[in-house]
Amino acid sequence: MKAVTALALVLCVLSVARADVIDDPHVQTVVIGAGAAGIAAGRALMDAGKPFVILEAAKRYGGRIHTFDGPPGFSSEDMCAKWLQHSNLNLLYNLTLSANIATEEFDQGSWTIFKNGVKLNHQAANALAAKYGALAAAAEPHKQLGRSDAETRVLAGYLGDDNEIELAIAFVEEQIYADNDFRHDSTGTEGITTDPGPDYIVTDGYRTIFEYIVGQEPSLYDSILTRRKVVKIDYSDPDGEIVVTYKKRLPPYSEVNDAHGAEDEDPDFDEDAGDSDPRWEKHRVTCDFVINTLPLGVLRSGSVNIVPALPAGHQHSIDTLLYGVANKVALYFDKEGKKFLRKVKSNYILRVPHGENPRINDGIMVFTNNQYSIGEPSVLSFYQGDYARNLETQSDQAIVAAHMVALRDIFGPSFPDPIEYRITRHGRNKKMGGGVYTDVAVGNVVGDFLIFQNAVGEMENMFFAGEHTFHPEQGYVHTAYRTGQMAAQRIIDRT
């Protein structure tokens, strides 16, 4: 009886201990998030000899850099961020050159169009482009922020459910870009016009860039603490001390087969786990500075309690900027599939289904032709907005079957089934906040992005970084990386 009572007492004490918050040692800077912005901030702080720690909710670093391993014999595939856009303006592209990371130039204007199962000749393709180009002109009322016509029309495809305009963009985007200079604003106030340069893909996947950055310095890798979900940021102290509370996921971890994209639904990432849940250990760390790189969708969800509430300008941007969903489907084929794909000499294959006025949901599909670009028999399709969300309601089998209908409409009924596939459902990924990129919504102004350049707190010591915190290059990985460097530099300058 005494033994039972003693055991009960021990269990009671352990239960009480588990409910307490564990105080970590004070650190100068806490970086929240180990995506492109967080890694850039950490690297800059490390190079300057400034103490820091990076807290990351996921089981890996990289954030929205999500490179899947291909089947045996195939290269890796980037299933979220893919291109190194605007190479003349892209510091990550410059890094690939200095680090000898292999890249391939990717001509975004290389298209082959099929309608009703027939490859269109140049004249027919131009006629179809003219038809949908007229629809794209309807985007003009949405022109905002002094964007070029090209950017405006791309933007129009993200504003709502106007699928005709989305299709029109596929035809006219590159033609418009050829006629309009890209407007790059390096300061947020003074515009300069320059050639953006060609786009590239990273031969072995986008993650190799960040593996290189992190792998150069073991101390940077050691500073990235994964499976730590920040739940509260308290910056109310008038003396400037910030308290960050996070939950650390304890082993054992769930085994997840990520082959088909299951990481988007990581069972170890439990948004609703209570403080008494034995799988989690609550920690608290005090710091002098915070670099907050949480995605816009996470900030909007309220899953992180920020005390006090952010200033009205910051909250307005969080509430109103567009945070979009994008998904991709990769299909891999054997040598029989290769025979068909190598007949198409372009980076893109666009399939317009039967009918006079087809819409996106009628089965319009755009494929990247990896057989042409990198010499491997695979294709990648991609979807945004409501169509991307609709994709997430379908089974893998239904998604693959729909793609095969489109591919057989192009290549004929003998086109083979895929030997493997990859599918993302990023809208379900709570670590990303249910989306992958930020853009302009109707009514936004430049200041809705640039407000994030303003630090908050009595000592102005919580900074923001990420693809949502700068204009006009919002939505890009290189923007996230650049803003991480900028935030870190502000701390370096003050210390």
Short mmCIF file of C-alpha atoms in Angstrom, two decimals:
data_model
loop_
_atom_site.label_atom_id
_atom_site.label_comp_id
_atom_site.label_asym_id
_atom_site.label_seq_id
_atom_site.Cartn_x
_atom_site.Cartn_y
_atom_site.Cartn_z
CA MET A 1 0.00 0.00 0.00
CA LYS A 2 2.85 2.34 0.91
CA ALA A 3 4.58 1.49 -2.38
CA VAL A 4 1.44 2.32 -4.33
CA THR A 5 1.06 5.60 -2.45
CA ALA A 6 4.70 6.49 -3.10
CA LEU A 7 4.32 5.72 -6.79
CA ALA A 8 1.21 7.87 -6.99
CA LEU A 9 3.09 10.72 -5.30
CA VAL A 10 5.96 10.43 -7.78
CA LEU A 11 3.53 10.46 -10.73
CA CYS A 12 1.76 13.46 -9.25
CA VAL A 13 5.04 15.34 -8.88
CA LEU A 14 6.06 14.45 -12.42
CA SER A 15 2.69 15.65 -13.71
CA VAL A 16 3.09 18.97 -11.96
CA ALA A 17 6.63 19.31 -13.30
CA ARG A 18 5.48 18.61 -16.84
CA ALA A 19 2.92 21.39 -16.61
CA ASP A 20 5.56 23.97 -15.68
CA VAL A 21 7.42 26.04 -18.22
CA ILE A 22 11.12 25.30 -18.63
CA ASP A 23 13.20 28.47 -18.78
CA ASP A 24 15.95 28.41 -21.39
CA PRO A 25 19.07 30.56 -21.05
CA HIS A 26 18.72 34.16 -22.19
CA VAL A 27 19.87 34.74 -25.76
CA GLN A 28 20.44 37.99 -27.62
CA THR A 29 18.23 37.17 -30.64
CA VAL A 30 15.49 34.62 -31.29
CA VAL A 31 14.75 34.00 -34.95
CA ILE A 32 11.31 32.49 -35.44
CA GLY A 33 11.22 30.24 -38.47
CA ALA A 34 13.97 28.42 -40.40
CA GLY A 35 12.82 29.20 -43.91
CA ALA A 36 14.77 31.34 -46.35
CA ALA A 37 14.41 34.50 -44.24
CA GLY A 38 15.31 32.77 -40.98
CA ILE A 39 18.35 31.03 -42.41
CA ALA A 40 19.55 34.28 -43.99
CA ALA A 41 19.12 36.10 -40.67
CA GLY A 42 20.93 33.35 -38.78
CA ARG A 43 23.82 33.30 -41.21
CA ALA A 44 24.23 37.09 -41.02
CA LEU A 45 24.12 37.08 -37.21
CA MET A 46 26.59 34.21 -37.05
CA ASP A 47 29.02 35.96 -39.39
CA ALA A 48 28.84 39.05 -37.15
CA GLY A 49 29.46 37.00 -33.99
CA LYS A 50 26.01 37.73 -32.51
CA PRO A 51 24.35 35.08 -30.28
CA PHE A 52 21.07 33.70 -31.63
CA VAL A 53 18.82 30.67 -31.86
CA ILE A 54 16.36 29.70 -34.60
CA LEU A 55 13.07 28.05 -33.57
CA GLU A 56 11.36 26.01 -36.30
CA ALA A 57 8.01 24.22 -35.94
CA ALA A 58 8.63 21.69 -38.71
CA LYS A 59 10.85 18.64 -38.64
CA ARG A 60 13.24 20.19 -41.17
CA TYR A 61 14.62 23.59 -42.10
CA GLY A 62 13.79 25.23 -45.41
CA GLY A 63 10.20 26.36 -44.89
CA ARG A 64 8.47 26.65 -48.25
CA ILE A 65 11.51 25.19 -49.98
CA HIS A 66 10.12 21.69 -50.44
CA THR A 67 12.27 19.48 -52.66
CA PHE A 68 11.00 15.91 -53.11
CA ASP A 69 13.32 13.05 -53.96
CA GLY A 70 12.43 11.58 -57.32
CA PRO A 71 12.02 7.84 -57.98
CA PRO A 72 15.20 5.88 -58.72
CA GLY A 73 16.83 7.29 -61.83
CA PHE A 74 15.10 10.68 -61.58
CA SER A 75 16.27 14.01 -60.25
CA SER A 76 14.72 15.72 -57.25
CA GLU A 77 11.68 17.89 -57.94
CA ASP A 78 10.82 21.21 -56.35
CA MET A 79 7.19 20.96 -55.31
CA CYS A 80 6.84 24.44 -53.84
CA ALA A 81 9.31 27.18 -54.80
CA LYS A 82 10.94 26.07 -58.07
CA TRP A 83 12.52 28.83 -60.14
CA LEU A 84 15.36 31.23 -59.49
CA GLN A 85 13.45 34.15 -61.00
CA HIS A 86 14.97 37.35 -62.36
CA SER A 87 18.57 36.16 -62.18
CA ASN A 88 20.02 39.65 -62.62
CA LEU A 89 18.27 40.70 -59.41
CA ASN A 90 18.51 37.43 -57.51
CA LEU A 91 21.23 37.12 -54.87
CA LEU A 92 20.53 33.38 -54.53
CA TYR A 93 21.36 32.89 -58.20
CA ASN A 94 24.62 34.71 -57.60
CA LEU A 95 25.26 32.33 -54.72
CA THR A 96 24.81 29.29 -57.01
CA LEU A 97 27.54 30.71 -59.23
CA SER A 98 30.01 31.26 -56.41
CA ALA A 99 29.22 27.89 -54.82
CA ASN A 100 29.27 25.95 -58.12
CA ILE A 101 25.69 24.75 -57.59
CA ALA A 102 24.41 23.40 -60.91
CA THR A 103 21.52 25.29 -62.54
CA GLU A 104 19.71 25.13 -65.87
CA GLU A 105 18.34 28.15 -67.71
CA PHE A 106 14.57 27.82 -68.09
CA ASP A 107 12.88 29.72 -70.91
CA GLN A 108 9.45 30.66 -69.57
CA GLY A 109 8.34 31.55 -73.10
CA SER A 110 8.88 28.03 -74.50
CA TRP A 111 5.34 26.69 -75.09
CA THR A 112 3.57 24.07 -77.21
CA ILE A 113 -0.24 24.35 -77.23
CA PHE A 114 -2.69 21.54 -77.89
CA LYS A 115 -6.41 22.14 -78.41
CA ASN A 116 -8.92 19.35 -79.03
CA GLY A 117 -6.00 16.96 -79.12
CA VAL A 118 -4.27 18.80 -81.99
CA LYS A 119 -1.00 20.71 -81.81
CA LEU A 120 -1.65 24.28 -82.85
CA ASN A 121 0.49 25.85 -85.51
CA HIS A 122 1.92 29.32 -85.04
CA GLN A 123 -1.04 31.08 -86.66
CA ALA A 124 -3.65 29.18 -84.64
CA ALA A 125 -1.75 29.71 -81.40
CA ASN A 126 -1.57 33.45 -82.07
CA ALA A 127 -5.31 33.57 -82.77
CA LEU A 128 -6.07 31.80 -79.51
CA ALA A 129 -3.67 34.09 -77.66
CA ALA A 130 -5.41 37.12 -79.14
CA LYS A 131 -8.78 35.84 -77.95
CA TYR A 132 -7.63 35.32 -74.41
CA GLY A 133 -5.48 38.41 -74.56
CA ALA A 134 -8.66 40.43 -74.84
CA LEU A 135 -9.85 38.81 -71.63
CA ALA A 136 -6.56 39.64 -69.99
CA ALA A 137 -7.13 43.29 -70.87
CA ALA A 138 -10.10 43.16 -68.50
CA ALA A 139 -7.54 43.06 -65.72
CA GLU A 140 -6.67 46.71 -66.29
CA PRO A 141 -9.16 48.01 -63.68
CA HIS A 142 -7.16 46.04 -61.11
CA LYS A 143 -3.90 47.78 -62.00
CA GLN A 144 -2.18 48.77 -58.78
CA LEU A 145 1.06 49.92 -57.21
CA GLY A 146 2.49 51.23 -60.49
CA ARG A 147 3.04 47.73 -61.77
CA SER A 148 3.87 47.03 -65.38
CA ASP A 149 1.09 45.61 -67.55
CA ALA A 150 2.70 42.20 -67.28
CA GLU A 151 2.64 42.18 -63.51
CA THR A 152 -0.90 43.56 -63.48
CA ARG A 153 -2.23 40.78 -65.64
CA VAL A 154 -0.46 38.12 -63.68
CA LEU A 155 -1.94 39.69 -60.56
CA ALA A 156 -5.43 39.54 -62.05
CA GLY A 157 -5.25 35.76 -62.16
CA TYR A 158 -4.83 35.66 -58.40
CA LEU A 159 -7.64 38.04 -57.52
CA GLY A 160 -10.53 35.63 -57.65
CA ASP A 161 -12.27 32.97 -59.68
CA ASP A 162 -11.88 34.48 -63.14
CA ASN A 163 -10.48 31.39 -64.77
CA GLU A 164 -10.53 32.84 -68.27
CA ILE A 165 -8.07 35.52 -67.20
CA GLU A 166 -5.94 32.85 -65.56
CA LEU A 167 -5.82 31.00 -68.85
CA ALA A 168 -5.10 34.21 -70.72
CA ILE A 169 -2.03 34.77 -68.59
CA ALA A 170 -0.63 31.45 -69.78
CA PHE A 171 -0.72 32.76 -73.35
CA VAL A 172 0.24 36.40 -73.02
CA GLU A 173 2.44 36.71 -69.92
CA GLU A 174 5.75 36.18 -71.67
CA GLN A 175 4.79 38.32 -74.67
CA ILE A 176 3.91 41.21 -72.37
CA TYR A 177 7.11 40.80 -70.36
CA ALA A 178 9.04 41.12 -73.60
CA ASP A 179 7.44 44.51 -74.18
CA ASN A 180 7.68 45.91 -70.66
CA ASP A 181 10.70 46.49 -68.47
CA PHE A 182 10.58 44.87 -65.08
CA ARG A 183 10.25 47.53 -62.39
CA HIS A 184 12.59 46.83 -59.53
CA ASP A 185 12.36 49.11 -56.52
CA SER A 186 15.47 48.64 -54.41
CA THR A 187 14.54 51.13 -51.72
CA GLY A 188 10.76 51.11 -51.58
CA THR A 189 10.68 54.76 -52.64
CA GLU A 190 12.94 55.18 -55.67
CA GLY A 191 12.32 53.06 -58.75
CA ILE A 192 14.92 51.90 -61.24
CA THR A 193 14.27 49.99 -64.44
CA THR A 194 16.54 47.10 -65.34
CA ASP A 195 16.61 43.83 -67.25
CA PRO A 196 15.52 41.09 -64.83
CA GLY A 197 17.50 38.42 -66.64
CA PRO A 198 16.47 34.84 -67.43
CA ASP A 199 15.01 32.36 -64.94
CA TYR A 200 16.81 29.21 -63.83
CA ILE A 201 16.02 25.94 -62.10
CA VAL A 202 18.41 24.29 -59.65
CA THR A 203 19.48 20.99 -61.17
CA ASP A 204 19.43 19.00 -57.92
CA GLY A 205 16.61 20.95 -56.30
CA TYR A 206 16.23 24.27 -54.51
CA ARG A 207 17.14 22.70 -51.19
CA THR A 208 20.76 22.29 -52.31
CA ILE A 209 21.18 26.06 -52.00
CA PHE A 210 20.13 26.03 -48.37
CA GLU A 211 22.00 22.83 -47.61
CA TYR A 212 25.07 24.67 -48.85
CA ILE A 213 24.36 27.78 -46.74
CA VAL A 214 23.67 25.79 -43.58
CA GLY A 215 26.35 23.18 -44.24
CA GLN A 216 29.14 25.71 -44.53
CA GLU A 217 29.04 26.37 -40.79
CA PRO A 218 28.20 23.60 -38.28
CA SER A 219 27.35 26.27 -35.70
CA LEU A 220 24.52 27.54 -37.92
CA TYR A 221 23.10 24.03 -38.24
CA ASP A 222 23.35 23.54 -34.48
CA SER A 223 21.46 26.80 -33.89
CA ILE A 224 18.41 25.59 -35.83
CA LEU A 225 16.09 23.87 -33.35
CA THR A 226 13.38 21.97 -35.21
CA ARG A 227 10.05 20.70 -33.85
CA ARG A 228 9.76 23.84 -31.71
CA LYS A 229 6.42 25.56 -32.26
CA VAL A 230 6.27 29.13 -31.00
CA VAL A 231 2.94 29.77 -29.25
CA LYS A 232 3.46 33.20 -27.69
CA ILE A 233 5.59 36.31 -28.19
CA ASP A 234 5.39 38.81 -25.35
CA TYR A 235 7.07 42.10 -26.20
CA SER A 236 5.25 44.17 -23.56
CA ASP A 237 8.23 44.79 -21.26
CA PRO A 238 8.97 48.56 -21.27
CA ASP A 239 12.64 47.75 -20.76
CA GLY A 240 12.67 45.77 -24.00
CA GLU A 241 13.02 42.17 -22.88
CA ILE A 242 10.98 39.86 -25.12
CA VAL A 243 9.67 36.52 -23.87
CA VAL A 244 9.13 33.77 -26.46
CA THR A 245 7.19 30.68 -25.40
CA TYR A 246 7.36 27.55 -27.51
CA LYS A 247 6.36 23.89 -27.39
CA LYS A 248 9.04 21.29 -28.05
CA ARG A 249 7.85 18.05 -29.62
CA LEU A 250 9.29 15.07 -27.75
CA PRO A 251 10.18 11.71 -29.30
CA PRO A 252 9.14 9.20 -30.41
CA TYR A 253 8.16 10.87 -33.67
CA SER A 254 5.56 9.58 -36.09
CA GLU A 255 6.76 7.75 -39.15
CA VAL A 256 5.48 9.57 -42.23
CA ASN A 257 5.85 8.28 -45.77
CA ASP A 258 6.56 11.52 -47.58
CA ALA A 259 6.84 9.89 -50.99
CA HIS A 260 3.55 11.31 -52.24
CA GLY A 261 3.48 14.54 -50.27
CA ALA A 262 2.32 13.38 -46.84
CA GLU A 263 4.57 15.89 -45.11
CA ASP A 264 1.86 18.48 -45.73
CA GLU A 265 -0.11 16.71 -43.01
CA ASP A 266 2.62 16.11 -40.42
CA PRO A 267 0.92 14.24 -37.54
CA ASP A 268 3.56 15.52 -35.12
CA PHE A 269 2.44 19.09 -35.75
CA ASP A 270 -0.63 19.23 -33.50
CA GLU A 271 -2.06 22.74 -33.47
CA ASP A 272 -4.44 21.94 -30.61
CA ALA A 273 -2.16 19.99 -28.26
CA GLY A 274 -2.74 21.14 -24.68
CA ASP A 275 -0.08 22.01 -22.12
CA SER A 276 -0.58 18.67 -20.37
CA ASP A 277 -0.04 16.65 -23.55
CA PRO A 278 2.95 14.38 -22.77
CA ARG A 279 4.21 14.68 -26.35
CA TRP A 280 5.06 18.34 -25.83
CA GLU A 281 7.36 20.19 -23.46
CA LYS A 282 6.78 23.88 -22.88
CA HIS A 283 9.75 26.23 -22.89
CA ARG A 284 10.30 29.93 -22.43
CA VAL A 285 13.26 31.96 -23.60
CA THR A 286 14.00 35.64 -23.01
CA CYS A 287 15.84 37.73 -25.56
CA ASP A 288 16.76 41.27 -26.56
CA PHE A 289 15.58 40.96 -30.16
CA VAL A 290 13.18 38.86 -32.21
CA ILE A 291 13.22 38.36 -35.98
CA ASN A 292 9.73 37.16 -36.82
CA THR A 293 9.66 35.27 -40.13
CA LEU A 294 6.31 33.53 -39.62
CA PRO A 295 4.40 33.25 -42.92
CA LEU A 296 1.56 35.67 -43.47
CA GLY A 297 -0.95 32.84 -43.15
CA VAL A 298 0.41 31.83 -39.73
CA LEU A 299 0.28 35.43 -38.51
CA ARG A 300 -3.30 35.64 -39.77
CA SER A 301 -4.38 32.37 -38.14
CA GLY A 302 -3.78 33.66 -34.61
CA SER A 303 -2.05 30.42 -33.63
CA VAL A 304 0.77 32.53 -32.16
CA ASN A 305 -0.38 34.81 -29.36
CA ILE A 306 1.41 38.15 -29.77
CA VAL A 307 1.23 40.39 -26.69
CA PRO A 308 0.41 43.20 -26.95
CA ALA A 309 -1.52 43.07 -30.22
CA LEU A 310 0.46 44.35 -33.17
CA PRO A 311 -0.01 47.97 -34.22
CA ALA A 312 -3.01 48.67 -36.43
CA GLY A 313 -0.94 49.14 -39.58
CA HIS A 314 0.75 45.76 -39.24
CA GLN A 315 -2.52 44.03 -38.44
CA HIS A 316 -4.24 45.63 -41.42
CA SER A 317 -1.62 44.18 -43.73
CA ILE A 318 -1.87 40.76 -42.11
CA ASP A 319 -5.65 40.83 -42.57
CA THR A 320 -5.80 42.17 -46.13
CA LEU A 321 -2.80 41.05 -48.19
CA LEU A 322 -3.48 38.05 -50.42
CA TYR A 323 -2.00 34.79 -49.16
CA GLY A 324 -2.39 32.29 -51.96
CA VAL A 325 -2.34 28.52 -52.29
CA ALA A 326 -0.40 26.69 -54.98
CA ASN A 327 -0.10 22.95 -55.53
CA LYS A 328 1.85 20.76 -57.90
CA VAL A 329 1.53 17.28 -59.34
CA ALA A 330 4.59 15.43 -60.67
CA LEU A 331 4.18 12.34 -62.87
CA TYR A 332 7.08 10.04 -63.77
CA PHE A 333 7.17 7.71 -66.78
CA ASP A 334 9.22 4.86 -68.17
CA LYS A 335 10.99 4.71 -71.52
CA GLU A 336 7.67 4.35 -73.32
CA GLY A 337 6.55 7.70 -71.95
CA LYS A 338 9.88 9.17 -72.96
CA LYS A 339 9.14 8.37 -76.62
CA PHE A 340 6.08 10.60 -76.50
CA LEU A 341 7.44 13.46 -74.39
CA ARG A 342 10.60 13.93 -76.44
CA LYS A 343 8.46 14.78 -79.50
CA VAL A 344 7.50 18.08 -77.84
CA LYS A 345 10.35 20.58 -78.12
CA SER A 346 9.34 23.07 -75.43
CA ASN A 347 9.52 23.61 -71.68
CA TYR A 348 5.74 23.88 -71.36
CA ILE A 349 2.88 21.83 -72.73
CA LEU A 350 -0.51 23.55 -72.54
CA ARG A 351 -3.63 21.46 -73.06
CA VAL A 352 -6.84 23.34 -73.86
CA PRO A 353 -9.77 20.90 -73.67
CA HIS A 354 -12.65 20.54 -76.09
CA GLY A 355 -15.25 23.28 -76.26
CA GLU A 356 -15.58 26.83 -77.52
CA ASN A 357 -14.92 28.62 -74.22
CA PRO A 358 -13.14 26.18 -71.90
CA ARG A 359 -12.49 27.14 -68.31
CA ILE A 360 -9.76 26.01 -65.95
CA ASN A 361 -12.03 23.50 -64.23
CA ASP A 362 -12.88 21.92 -67.59
CA GLY A 363 -9.44 20.35 -67.58
CA ILE A 364 -7.08 23.02 -68.86
CA MET A 365 -3.66 21.85 -67.78
CA VAL A 366 -0.18 23.27 -68.03
CA PHE A 367 2.72 20.85 -67.76
CA THR A 368 6.42 21.49 -67.56
CA ASN A 369 8.10 19.04 -69.90
CA ASN A 370 11.10 17.75 -68.00
CA GLN A 371 12.07 15.55 -70.93
CA TYR A 372 12.88 18.72 -72.85
CA SER A 373 14.34 20.80 -70.02
CA ILE A 374 16.47 18.22 -68.16
CA GLY A 375 16.20 15.04 -70.25
CA GLU A 376 13.99 13.03 -67.89
CA PRO A 377 10.55 11.56 -68.78
CA SER A 378 8.40 13.40 -66.26
CA VAL A 379 5.94 16.28 -66.22
CA LEU A 380 4.93 18.76 -63.53
CA SER A 381 1.55 20.50 -63.44
CA PHE A 382 0.70 23.37 -61.12
CA TYR A 383 -2.45 25.01 -59.80
CA GLN A 384 -3.25 28.16 -57.87
CA GLY A 385 -6.16 29.71 -55.99
CA ASP A 386 -9.49 27.93 -55.83
CA TYR A 387 -8.36 25.27 -58.28
CA ALA A 388 -5.45 24.41 -55.97
CA ARG A 389 -7.87 24.13 -53.05
CA ASN A 390 -10.22 21.95 -55.08
CA LEU A 391 -7.30 19.65 -55.85
CA GLU A 392 -6.89 19.00 -52.13
CA THR A 393 -10.41 17.54 -51.88
CA GLN A 394 -9.61 14.80 -54.40
CA SER A 395 -7.91 11.47 -53.89
CA ASP A 396 -4.49 10.77 -55.36
CA GLN A 397 -6.09 8.30 -57.75
CA ALA A 398 -8.62 10.84 -59.04
CA ILE A 399 -5.93 13.49 -59.53
CA VAL A 400 -3.65 11.13 -61.47
CA ALA A 401 -6.58 9.91 -63.57
CA ALA A 402 -7.55 13.47 -64.55
CA HIS A 403 -3.99 14.18 -65.62
CA MET A 404 -3.88 11.04 -67.70
CA VAL A 405 -7.06 12.10 -69.54
CA ALA A 406 -5.31 15.34 -70.49
CA LEU A 407 -2.04 13.68 -71.48
CA ARG A 408 -3.82 11.04 -73.60
CA ASP A 409 -5.81 13.80 -75.26
CA ILE A 410 -2.45 15.26 -76.28
CA PHE A 411 -0.44 12.13 -77.08
CA GLY A 412 -3.10 9.52 -77.84
CA PRO A 413 -4.61 6.56 -75.98
CA SER A 414 -1.36 4.56 -75.92
CA PHE A 415 0.40 7.07 -73.68
CA PRO A 416 1.47 4.94 -70.67
CA ASP A 417 0.44 5.23 -67.03
CA PRO A 418 3.01 6.86 -64.74
CA ILE A 419 5.35 4.65 -62.78
CA GLU A 420 5.25 7.07 -59.82
CA TYR A 421 3.81 10.42 -58.78
CA ARG A 422 4.11 13.24 -56.23
CA ILE A 423 1.22 15.48 -55.11
CA THR A 424 1.23 18.44 -52.73
CA ARG A 425 -1.64 19.74 -50.62
CA HIS A 426 -0.09 22.90 -49.26
CA GLY A 427 -3.41 24.37 -48.20
CA ARG A 428 -3.52 21.75 -45.44
CA ASN A 429 -0.04 22.56 -44.20
CA LYS A 430 -0.53 24.48 -40.96
CA LYS A 431 3.19 25.15 -40.67
CA MET A 432 2.86 27.26 -43.84
CA GLY A 433 -0.38 28.84 -42.68
CA GLY A 434 -2.42 27.19 -45.43
CA GLY A 435 -0.67 28.89 -48.34
CA VAL A 436 2.65 29.48 -50.03
CA TYR A 437 2.95 33.04 -51.39
CA THR A 438 1.86 36.63 -50.75
CA ASP A 439 0.59 39.03 -53.38
CA VAL A 440 -1.54 42.11 -53.81
CA ALA A 441 -5.26 41.99 -53.09
CA VAL A 442 -7.71 44.57 -54.35
CA GLY A 443 -7.26 47.75 -52.35
CA ASN A 444 -3.72 47.13 -51.14
CA VAL A 445 -1.03 49.80 -51.48
CA VAL A 446 2.76 49.72 -51.34
CA GLY A 447 2.71 50.59 -47.65
CA ASP A 448 0.86 47.38 -46.84
CA PHE A 449 4.08 45.54 -47.58
CA LEU A 450 6.57 48.10 -46.36
CA ILE A 451 4.86 48.47 -42.96
CA PHE A 452 6.70 45.29 -42.00
CA GLN A 453 9.97 47.18 -42.27
CA ASN A 454 8.87 48.97 -39.09
CA ALA A 455 10.01 47.19 -35.93
CA VAL A 456 7.56 47.00 -33.01
CA GLY A 457 7.92 47.29 -29.24
CA GLU A 458 8.93 50.02 -26.83
CA MET A 459 12.54 49.47 -27.89
CA GLU A 460 11.59 48.69 -31.52
CA ASN A 461 13.22 45.32 -31.15
CA MET A 462 10.88 42.87 -32.89
CA PHE A 463 11.62 42.82 -36.60
CA PHE A 464 9.79 41.11 -39.46
CA ALA A 465 11.23 39.31 -42.46
CA GLY A 466 9.87 37.09 -45.21
CA GLU A 467 8.50 37.17 -48.72
CA HIS A 468 5.50 39.19 -47.50
CA THR A 469 7.55 42.06 -46.07
CA PHE A 470 8.84 43.79 -49.19
CA HIS A 471 7.60 45.19 -52.50
CA PRO A 472 7.72 44.79 -55.47
CA GLU A 473 9.41 41.38 -55.28
CA GLN A 474 6.89 39.88 -52.86
CA GLY A 475 6.26 36.17 -53.10
CA TYR A 476 9.83 35.20 -54.06
CA VAL A 477 12.38 33.14 -52.16
CA HIS A 478 15.15 35.62 -52.88
CA THR A 479 13.00 38.35 -51.34
CA ALA A 480 12.57 36.31 -48.16
CA TYR A 481 16.32 35.73 -48.01
CA ARG A 482 17.12 39.38 -48.59
CA THR A 483 14.73 40.61 -45.90
CA GLY A 484 16.22 38.15 -43.41
CA GLN A 485 19.61 39.69 -44.06
CA MET A 486 18.16 43.19 -43.68
CA ALA A 487 16.55 42.41 -40.31
CA ALA A 488 19.76 40.85 -39.00
CA GLN A 489 21.78 43.85 -40.13
CA ARG A 490 19.56 46.18 -38.12
CA ILE A 491 20.36 44.16 -35.00
CA ILE A 492 24.06 44.09 -35.84
CA ASP A 493 24.06 47.86 -36.29
CA ARG A 494 22.50 48.32 -32.84
CA THR A 495 24.79 45.97 -30.96
#
